[in-house]
Short mmCIF file of C-alpha atoms and ligand atoms in Angstrom, two decimals:
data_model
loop_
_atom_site.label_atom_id
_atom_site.label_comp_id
_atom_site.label_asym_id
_atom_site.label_seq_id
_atom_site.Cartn_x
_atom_site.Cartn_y
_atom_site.Cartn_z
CA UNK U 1 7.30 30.60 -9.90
CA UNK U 2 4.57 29.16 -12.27
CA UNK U 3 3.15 25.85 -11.77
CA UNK U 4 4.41 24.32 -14.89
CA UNK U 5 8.18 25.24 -13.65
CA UNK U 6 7.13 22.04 -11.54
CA UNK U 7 8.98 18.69 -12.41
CA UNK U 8 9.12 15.41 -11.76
CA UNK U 9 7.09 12.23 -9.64
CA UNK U 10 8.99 11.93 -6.69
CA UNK U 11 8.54 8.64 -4.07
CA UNK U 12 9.22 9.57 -0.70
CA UNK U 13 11.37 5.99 -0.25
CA UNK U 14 10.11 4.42 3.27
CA UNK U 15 13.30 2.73 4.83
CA UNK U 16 13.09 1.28 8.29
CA UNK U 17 16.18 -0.10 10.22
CA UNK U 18 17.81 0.39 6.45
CA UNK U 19 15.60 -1.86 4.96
CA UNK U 20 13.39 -0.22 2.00
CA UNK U 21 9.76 -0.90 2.86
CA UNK U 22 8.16 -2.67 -0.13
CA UNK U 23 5.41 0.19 -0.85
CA UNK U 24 8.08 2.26 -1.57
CA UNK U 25 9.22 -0.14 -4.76
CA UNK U 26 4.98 -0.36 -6.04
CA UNK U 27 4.95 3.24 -5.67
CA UNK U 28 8.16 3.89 -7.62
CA UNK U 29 6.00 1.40 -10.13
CA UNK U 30 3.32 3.82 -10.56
CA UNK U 31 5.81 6.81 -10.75
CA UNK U 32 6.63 5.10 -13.89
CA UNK U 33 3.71 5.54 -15.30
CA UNK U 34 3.28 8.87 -14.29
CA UNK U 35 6.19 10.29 -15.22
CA UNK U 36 6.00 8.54 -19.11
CA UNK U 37 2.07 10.75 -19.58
CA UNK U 38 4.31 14.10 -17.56
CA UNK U 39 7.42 13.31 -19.82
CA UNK U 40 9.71 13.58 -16.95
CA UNK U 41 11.45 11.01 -14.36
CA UNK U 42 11.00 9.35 -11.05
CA UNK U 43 13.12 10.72 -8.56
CA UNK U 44 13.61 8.53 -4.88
CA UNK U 45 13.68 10.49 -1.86
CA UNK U 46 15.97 8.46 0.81
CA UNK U 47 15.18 9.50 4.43
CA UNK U 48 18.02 7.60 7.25
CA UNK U 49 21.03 7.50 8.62
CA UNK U 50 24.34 5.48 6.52
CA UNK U 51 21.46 4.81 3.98
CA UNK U 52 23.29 5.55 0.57
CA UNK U 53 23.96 1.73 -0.17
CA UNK U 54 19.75 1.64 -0.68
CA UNK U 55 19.93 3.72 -3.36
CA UNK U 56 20.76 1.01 -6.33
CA UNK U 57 17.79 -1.08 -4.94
CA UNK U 58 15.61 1.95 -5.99
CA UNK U 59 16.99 2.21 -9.15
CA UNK U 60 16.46 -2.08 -9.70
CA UNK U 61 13.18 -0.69 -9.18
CA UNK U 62 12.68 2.05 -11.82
CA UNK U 63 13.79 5.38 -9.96
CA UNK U 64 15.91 7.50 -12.44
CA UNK U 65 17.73 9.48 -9.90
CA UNK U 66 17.77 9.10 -6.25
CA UNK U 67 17.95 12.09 -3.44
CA UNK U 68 19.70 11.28 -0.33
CA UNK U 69 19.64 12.98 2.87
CA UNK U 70 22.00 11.04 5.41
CA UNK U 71 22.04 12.66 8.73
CA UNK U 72 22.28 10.71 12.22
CA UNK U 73 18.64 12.92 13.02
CA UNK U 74 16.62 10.24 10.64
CA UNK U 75 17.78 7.25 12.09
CA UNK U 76 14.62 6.66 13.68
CA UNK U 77 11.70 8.13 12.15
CA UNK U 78 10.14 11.18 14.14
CA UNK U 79 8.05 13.62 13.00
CA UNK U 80 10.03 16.62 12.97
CA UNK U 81 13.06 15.75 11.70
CA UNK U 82 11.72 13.97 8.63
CA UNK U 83 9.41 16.70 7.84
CA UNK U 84 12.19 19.02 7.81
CA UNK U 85 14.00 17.06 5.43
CA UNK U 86 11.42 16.24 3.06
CA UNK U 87 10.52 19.92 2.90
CA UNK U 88 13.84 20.79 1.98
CA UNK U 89 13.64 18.33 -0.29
CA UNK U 90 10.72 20.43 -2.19
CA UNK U 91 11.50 23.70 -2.04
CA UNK U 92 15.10 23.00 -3.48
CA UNK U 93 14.08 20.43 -6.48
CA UNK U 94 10.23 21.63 -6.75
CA UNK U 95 8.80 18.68 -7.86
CA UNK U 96 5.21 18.39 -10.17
CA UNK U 97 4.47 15.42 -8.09
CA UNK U 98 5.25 13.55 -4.51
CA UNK U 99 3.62 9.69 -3.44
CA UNK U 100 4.05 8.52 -0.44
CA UNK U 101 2.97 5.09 1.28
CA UNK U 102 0.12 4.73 3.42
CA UNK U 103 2.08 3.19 5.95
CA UNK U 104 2.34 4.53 9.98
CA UNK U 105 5.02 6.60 8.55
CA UNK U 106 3.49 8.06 5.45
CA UNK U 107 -0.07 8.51 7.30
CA UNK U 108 2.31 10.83 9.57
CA UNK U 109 4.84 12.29 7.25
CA UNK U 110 2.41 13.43 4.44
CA UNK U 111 -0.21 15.44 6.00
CA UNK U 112 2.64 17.26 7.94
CA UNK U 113 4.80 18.38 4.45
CA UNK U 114 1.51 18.99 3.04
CA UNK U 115 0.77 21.84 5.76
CA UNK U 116 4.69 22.82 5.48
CA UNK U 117 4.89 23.20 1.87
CA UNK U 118 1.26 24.86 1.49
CA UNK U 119 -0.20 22.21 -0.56
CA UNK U 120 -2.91 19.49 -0.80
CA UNK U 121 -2.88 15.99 0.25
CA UNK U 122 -5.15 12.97 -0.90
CA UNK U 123 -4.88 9.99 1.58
CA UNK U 124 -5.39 6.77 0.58
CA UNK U 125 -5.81 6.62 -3.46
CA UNK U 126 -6.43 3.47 -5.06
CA UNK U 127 -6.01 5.17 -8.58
CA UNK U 128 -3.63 7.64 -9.90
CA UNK U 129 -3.98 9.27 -13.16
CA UNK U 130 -2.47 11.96 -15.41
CA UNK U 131 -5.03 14.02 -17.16
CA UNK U 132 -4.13 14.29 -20.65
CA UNK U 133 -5.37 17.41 -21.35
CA UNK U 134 -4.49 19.64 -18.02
CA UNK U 135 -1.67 17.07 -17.21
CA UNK U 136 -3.22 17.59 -13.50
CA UNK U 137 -2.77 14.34 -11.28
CA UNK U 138 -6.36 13.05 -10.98
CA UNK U 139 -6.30 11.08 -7.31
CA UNK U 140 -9.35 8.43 -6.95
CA UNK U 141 -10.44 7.33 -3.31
CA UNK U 142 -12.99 5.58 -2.01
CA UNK U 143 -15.22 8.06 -0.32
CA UNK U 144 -18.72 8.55 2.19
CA UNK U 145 -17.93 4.73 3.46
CA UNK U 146 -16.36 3.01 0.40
CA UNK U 147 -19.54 3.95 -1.48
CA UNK U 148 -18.65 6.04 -3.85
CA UNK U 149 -14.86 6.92 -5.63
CA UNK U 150 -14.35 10.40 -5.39
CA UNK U 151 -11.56 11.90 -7.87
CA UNK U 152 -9.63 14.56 -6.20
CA UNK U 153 -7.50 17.33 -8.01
CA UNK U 154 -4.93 19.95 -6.83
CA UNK U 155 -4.84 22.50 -9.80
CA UNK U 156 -3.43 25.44 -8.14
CA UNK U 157 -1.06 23.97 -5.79
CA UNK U 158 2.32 22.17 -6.14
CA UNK U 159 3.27 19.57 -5.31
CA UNK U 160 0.75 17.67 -5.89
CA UNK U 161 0.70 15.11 -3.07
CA UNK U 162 -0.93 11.59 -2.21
CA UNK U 163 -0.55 8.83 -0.49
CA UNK U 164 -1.17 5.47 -1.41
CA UNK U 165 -1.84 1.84 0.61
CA UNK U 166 0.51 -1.00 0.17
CA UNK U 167 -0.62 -3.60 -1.89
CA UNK U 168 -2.60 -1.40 -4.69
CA UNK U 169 0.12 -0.68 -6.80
CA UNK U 170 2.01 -2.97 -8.43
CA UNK U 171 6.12 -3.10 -8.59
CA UNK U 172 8.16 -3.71 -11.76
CA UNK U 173 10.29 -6.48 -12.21
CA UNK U 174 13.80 -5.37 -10.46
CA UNK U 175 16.74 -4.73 -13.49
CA UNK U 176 19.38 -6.38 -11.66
CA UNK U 177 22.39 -4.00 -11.69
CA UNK U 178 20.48 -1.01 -12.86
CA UNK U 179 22.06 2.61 -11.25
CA UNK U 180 20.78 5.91 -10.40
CA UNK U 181 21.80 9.17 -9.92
CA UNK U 182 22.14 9.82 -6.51
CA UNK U 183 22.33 13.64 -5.51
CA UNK U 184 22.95 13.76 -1.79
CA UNK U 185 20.85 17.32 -0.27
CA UNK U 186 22.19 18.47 2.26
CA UNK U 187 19.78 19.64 5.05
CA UNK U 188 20.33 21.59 8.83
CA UNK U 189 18.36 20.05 11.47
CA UNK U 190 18.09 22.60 14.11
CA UNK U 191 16.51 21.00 17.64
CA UNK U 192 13.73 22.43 18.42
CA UNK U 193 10.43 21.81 20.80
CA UNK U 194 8.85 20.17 17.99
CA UNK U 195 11.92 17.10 18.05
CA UNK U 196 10.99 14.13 20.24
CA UNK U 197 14.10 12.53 21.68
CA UNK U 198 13.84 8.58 21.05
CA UNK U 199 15.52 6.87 24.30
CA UNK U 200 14.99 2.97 23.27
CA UNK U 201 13.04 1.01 20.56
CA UNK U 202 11.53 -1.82 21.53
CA UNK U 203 10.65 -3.88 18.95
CA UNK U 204 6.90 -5.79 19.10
CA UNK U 205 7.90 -10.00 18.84
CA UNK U 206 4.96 -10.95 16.03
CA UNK U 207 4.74 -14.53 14.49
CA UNK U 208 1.90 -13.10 12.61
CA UNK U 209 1.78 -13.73 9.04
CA UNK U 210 1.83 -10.78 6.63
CA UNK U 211 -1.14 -11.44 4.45
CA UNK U 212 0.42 -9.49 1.62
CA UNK U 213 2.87 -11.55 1.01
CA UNK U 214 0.59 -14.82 0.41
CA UNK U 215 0.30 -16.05 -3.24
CA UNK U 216 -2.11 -18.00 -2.30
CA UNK U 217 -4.90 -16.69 -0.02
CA UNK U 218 -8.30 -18.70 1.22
CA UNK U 219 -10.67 -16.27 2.51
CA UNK U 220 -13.83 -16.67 4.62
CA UNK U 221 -16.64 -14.70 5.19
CA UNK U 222 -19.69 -15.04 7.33
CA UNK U 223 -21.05 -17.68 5.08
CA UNK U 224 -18.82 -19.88 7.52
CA UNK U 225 -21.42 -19.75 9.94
CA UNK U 226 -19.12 -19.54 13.09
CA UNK U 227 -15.71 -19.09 13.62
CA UNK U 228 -14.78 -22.84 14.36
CA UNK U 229 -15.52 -23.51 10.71
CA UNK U 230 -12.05 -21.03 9.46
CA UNK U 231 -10.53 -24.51 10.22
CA UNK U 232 -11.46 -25.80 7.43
CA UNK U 233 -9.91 -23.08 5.26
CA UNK U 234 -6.77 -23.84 7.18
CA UNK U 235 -6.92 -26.86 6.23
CA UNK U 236 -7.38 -25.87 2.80
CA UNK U 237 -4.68 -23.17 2.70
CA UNK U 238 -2.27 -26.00 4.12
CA UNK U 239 -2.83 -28.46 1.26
CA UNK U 240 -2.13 -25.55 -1.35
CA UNK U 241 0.34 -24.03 0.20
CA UNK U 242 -1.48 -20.71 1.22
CA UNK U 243 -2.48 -18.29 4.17
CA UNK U 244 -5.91 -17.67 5.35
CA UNK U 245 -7.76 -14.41 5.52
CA UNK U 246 -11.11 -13.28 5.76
CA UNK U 247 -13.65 -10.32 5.32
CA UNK U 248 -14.29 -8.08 8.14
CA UNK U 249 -17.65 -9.87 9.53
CA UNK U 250 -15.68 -12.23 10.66
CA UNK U 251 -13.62 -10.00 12.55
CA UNK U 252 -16.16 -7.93 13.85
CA UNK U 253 -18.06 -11.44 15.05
CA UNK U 254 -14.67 -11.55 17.19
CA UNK U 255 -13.98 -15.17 14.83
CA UNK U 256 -10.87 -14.18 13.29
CA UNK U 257 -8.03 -11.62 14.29
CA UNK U 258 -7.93 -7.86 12.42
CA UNK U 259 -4.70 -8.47 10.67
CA UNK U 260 -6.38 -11.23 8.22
CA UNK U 261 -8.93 -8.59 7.13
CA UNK U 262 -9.24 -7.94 3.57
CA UNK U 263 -10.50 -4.79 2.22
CA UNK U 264 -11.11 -1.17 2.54
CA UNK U 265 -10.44 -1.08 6.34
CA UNK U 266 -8.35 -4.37 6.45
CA UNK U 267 -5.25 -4.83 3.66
CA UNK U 268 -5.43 -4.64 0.19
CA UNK U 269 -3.76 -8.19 -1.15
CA UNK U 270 -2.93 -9.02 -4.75
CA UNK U 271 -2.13 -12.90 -4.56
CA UNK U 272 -2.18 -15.46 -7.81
CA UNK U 273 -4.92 -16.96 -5.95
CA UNK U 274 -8.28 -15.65 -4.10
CA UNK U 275 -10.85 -17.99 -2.67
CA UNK U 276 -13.52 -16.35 -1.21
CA UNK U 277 -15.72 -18.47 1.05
CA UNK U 278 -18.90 -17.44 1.72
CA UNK U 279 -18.30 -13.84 1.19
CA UNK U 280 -20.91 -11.21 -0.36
CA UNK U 281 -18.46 -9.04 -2.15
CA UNK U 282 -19.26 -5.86 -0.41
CA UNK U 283 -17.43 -3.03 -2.22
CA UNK U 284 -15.54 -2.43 0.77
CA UNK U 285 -14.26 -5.98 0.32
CA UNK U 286 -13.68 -6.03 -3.12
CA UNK U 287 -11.31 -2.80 -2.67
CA UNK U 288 -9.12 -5.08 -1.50
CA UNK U 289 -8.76 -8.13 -3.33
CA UNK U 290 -10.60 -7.05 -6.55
CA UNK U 291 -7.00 -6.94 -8.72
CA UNK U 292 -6.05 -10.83 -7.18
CA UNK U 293 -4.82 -12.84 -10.67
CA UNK U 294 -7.36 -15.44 -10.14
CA UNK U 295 -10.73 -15.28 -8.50
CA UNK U 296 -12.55 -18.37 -7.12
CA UNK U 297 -15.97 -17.80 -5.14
CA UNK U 298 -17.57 -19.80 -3.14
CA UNK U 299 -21.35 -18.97 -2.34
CA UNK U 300 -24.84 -20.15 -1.87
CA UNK U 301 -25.88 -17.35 -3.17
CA UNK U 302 -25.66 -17.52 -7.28
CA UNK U 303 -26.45 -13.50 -7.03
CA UNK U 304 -23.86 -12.52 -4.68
CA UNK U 305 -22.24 -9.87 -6.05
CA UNK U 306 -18.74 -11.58 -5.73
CA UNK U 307 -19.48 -13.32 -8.54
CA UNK U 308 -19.15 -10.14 -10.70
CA UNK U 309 -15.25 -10.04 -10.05
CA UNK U 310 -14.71 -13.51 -9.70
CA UNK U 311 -13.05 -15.77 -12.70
CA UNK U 312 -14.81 -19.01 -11.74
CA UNK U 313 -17.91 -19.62 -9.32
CA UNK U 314 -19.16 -22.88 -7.36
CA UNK U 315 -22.73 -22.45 -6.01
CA UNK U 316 -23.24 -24.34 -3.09
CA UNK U 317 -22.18 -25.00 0.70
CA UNK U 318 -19.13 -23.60 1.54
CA UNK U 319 -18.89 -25.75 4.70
CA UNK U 320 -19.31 -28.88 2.47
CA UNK U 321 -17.71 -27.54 -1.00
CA UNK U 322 -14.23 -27.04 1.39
CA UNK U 323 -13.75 -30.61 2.68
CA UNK U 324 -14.05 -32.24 -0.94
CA UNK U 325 -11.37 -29.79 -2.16
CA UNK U 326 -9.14 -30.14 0.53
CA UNK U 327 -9.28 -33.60 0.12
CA UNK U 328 -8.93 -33.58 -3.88
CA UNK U 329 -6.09 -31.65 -3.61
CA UNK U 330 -4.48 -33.54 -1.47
CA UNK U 331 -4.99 -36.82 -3.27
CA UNK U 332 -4.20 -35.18 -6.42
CA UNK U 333 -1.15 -33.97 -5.34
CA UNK U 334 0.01 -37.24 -3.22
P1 LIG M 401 -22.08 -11.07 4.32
O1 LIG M 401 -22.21 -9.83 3.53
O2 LIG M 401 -23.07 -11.32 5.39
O3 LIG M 401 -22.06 -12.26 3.28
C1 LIG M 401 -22.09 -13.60 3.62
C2 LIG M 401 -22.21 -14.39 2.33
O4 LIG M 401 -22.14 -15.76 2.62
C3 LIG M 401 -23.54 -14.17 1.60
O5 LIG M 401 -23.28 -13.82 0.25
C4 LIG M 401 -24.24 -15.52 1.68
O6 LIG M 401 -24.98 -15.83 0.49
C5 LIG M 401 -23.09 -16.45 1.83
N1 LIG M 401 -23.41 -17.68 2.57
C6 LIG M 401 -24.13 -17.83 3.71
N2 LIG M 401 -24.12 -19.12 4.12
C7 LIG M 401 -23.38 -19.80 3.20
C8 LIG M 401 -23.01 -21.15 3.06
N3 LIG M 401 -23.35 -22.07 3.97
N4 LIG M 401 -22.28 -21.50 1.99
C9 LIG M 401 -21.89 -20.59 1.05
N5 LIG M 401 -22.22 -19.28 1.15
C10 LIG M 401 -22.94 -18.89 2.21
N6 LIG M 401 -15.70 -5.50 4.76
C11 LIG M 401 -14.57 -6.18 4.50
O7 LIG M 401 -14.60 -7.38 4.21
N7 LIG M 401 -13.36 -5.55 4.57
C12 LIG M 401 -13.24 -4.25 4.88
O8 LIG M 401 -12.12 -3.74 4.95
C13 LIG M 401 -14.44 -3.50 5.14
N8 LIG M 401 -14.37 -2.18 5.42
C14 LIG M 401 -15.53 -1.49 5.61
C15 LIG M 401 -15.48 -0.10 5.80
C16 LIG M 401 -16.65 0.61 5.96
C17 LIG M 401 -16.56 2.09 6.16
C18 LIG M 401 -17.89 -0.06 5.94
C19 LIG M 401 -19.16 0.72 6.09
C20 LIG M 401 -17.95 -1.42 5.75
C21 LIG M 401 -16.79 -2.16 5.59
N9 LIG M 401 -16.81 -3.53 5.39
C22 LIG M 401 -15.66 -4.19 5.09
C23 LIG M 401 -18.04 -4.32 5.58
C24 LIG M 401 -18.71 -4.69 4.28
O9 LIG M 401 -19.61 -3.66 3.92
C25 LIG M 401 -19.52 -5.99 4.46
O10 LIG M 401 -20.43 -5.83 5.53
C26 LIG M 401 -18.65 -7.21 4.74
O11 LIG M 401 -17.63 -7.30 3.78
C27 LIG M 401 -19.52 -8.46 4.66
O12 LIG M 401 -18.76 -9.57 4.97
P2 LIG M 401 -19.19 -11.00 4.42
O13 LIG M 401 -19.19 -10.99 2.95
O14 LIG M 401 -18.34 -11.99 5.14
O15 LIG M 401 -20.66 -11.16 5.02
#
């Protein structure tokens, strides 16, 4: 079999507890767009157990057809089982290309088809492009510590496989009512000493808030000067209805919790709104919150490179500049 007999951008389709994990819609987004420079269609790979009903949600979403494998061994994700699947999956439909999330899941799943299926894998992309000329999926990373982006390839392999971190792609619009077609694939799942045996699931109590899902983020940095000062972006956040985040000096100073981090080793957000607060711009940060709608800085600094992305800049005291716009915004708005 020749690589061009190789069709289609599939999306493995991340569903926990039967609820479609929201990567799974961006990266059906970017399939899109993939599959218009291939001239083929996005196909939706559903993993679970009594899962069909999902598969109209993928198609709000822009999948063209959706494959289903329902079998009571995916009802919890383990490694084995899943893997199985998904390779069966490949070698029946033989797709060109095959995204996955970055997620716990997809960080697991991926590398493990990869090795099954005898092809390549590039974790993590920020950019995915079709070559116009080879039609070859070019897959940009950051690599050697965020410094550079290296643009991988998989020429002589199929599929051609990445995975991608929530957050960097963006999702299309749902079409309310729109409908796939679903193929169900049927798949044996023989037990073997490779199948873990889940007993319970206990599920971690969080009241954290998911960062992603701000439209409204005000970020600090070490510009703060100590972490007593993120109260003030609280307070800030509060009076415009937002979350707080902040870049990973703060974390590492112990100031701020790891699940606020922005960036390259933190999440990658896309809100309407970005205040950054006495933060450099490190590339490592900027991978994260570079694609934000609006940009607002805040920096002593007039040269800090988080200028360069941002779409207005106040030079000055962030520990000053934050009070007065707290307040304003709270007159304004009273
Ligand atoms: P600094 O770079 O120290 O910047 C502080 C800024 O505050 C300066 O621009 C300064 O002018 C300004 N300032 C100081 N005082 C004031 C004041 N009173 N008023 C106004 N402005 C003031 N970083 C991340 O954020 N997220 C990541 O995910 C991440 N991942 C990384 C992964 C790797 C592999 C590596 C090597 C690094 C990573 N980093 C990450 C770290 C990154 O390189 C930077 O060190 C970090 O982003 C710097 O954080 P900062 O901007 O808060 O601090």
């Amino acid at each position: 079999m020749s690589l061009q007999d190789y069709k289609g951008v599939f999306v493995f389709a991340q569903q926990v507890d039967n609820k479609i994990s929201g990567v799974s819609f961006e990266l059906i987004g970017k399939a899109k767009d993939l599959a218009a420079d291939l001239g083929t269609e996005v196909t939706a790979v559903l993993l679970g157990y009594n899962v069909k009903d999902l598969a109209d949600k993928l198609a709000e979403f822009g999948a063209d057809k959706v494959i289903v494998v329902d079998d009571k061994a995916l009802e919890v994700y383990t490694t084995e089982p899943y893997t199985v699947a998904m390779n069966a999956v490949i070698e029946q439909y033989k797709p060109d290309v095959v995204l996955y999330g970055a997620t716990a899941i997809g960080r697991d799943l991926a590398p493990r088809v990869s090795a099954r299926v005898h092809t390549g894998l590039t974790a993590d992309c920020t950019k995915l492009e079709v070559d116009a000329e080879t039609k070859n999926l070019h897959m940009t990373r950051p690599a050697f510590g965020g410094n550079i982006m290296a643009t991988i390839k998989c020429p002589d392999h199929r599929p051609q496989m990445a995975t991608v971190r929530p957050g960097v792609m963006q999702k299309i619009s749902p079409v309310a009512g729109a409908k796939a077609v679903v193929e169900e694939c049927s798949v044996t799942f023989e037990k073997n000493n490779k199948y873990v045996e889940v007993i319970d699931v206990i599920k971690k109590v969080s009241d954290k808030i998911n960062i992603q899902d701000a439209k409204i983020l005000v970020s600090g940095g070490r510009g703060l000067g100590c972490g007593e000062n993120f109260k003030m972006l609280r307070d800030l956040a509060d009076a415009l209805g937002g979350e707080v985040a902040s870049s990973r000096a703060c974390v590492d100073a112990g100031w701020v919790e790891k699940d606020i981090q922005v960036g390259q080793t933190g999440q990658t957000v896309r809100p309407n709104l970005y205040i950054a607060c006495g933060i450099s711009g490190a590339i490592q940060h900027l991978a994260g919150m570079e694609e934000s709608d609006l940009i607002i800085a805040i920096n002593k600094d007039e040269t800090a490179p988080i200028f360069d992305v941002a779409d207005f800049g106040i030079v000055g005291d962030v520990t000053k500049i934050v009070p007065i716009l707290t307040e304003k915004i709270k007159t304004e708005v009273a």
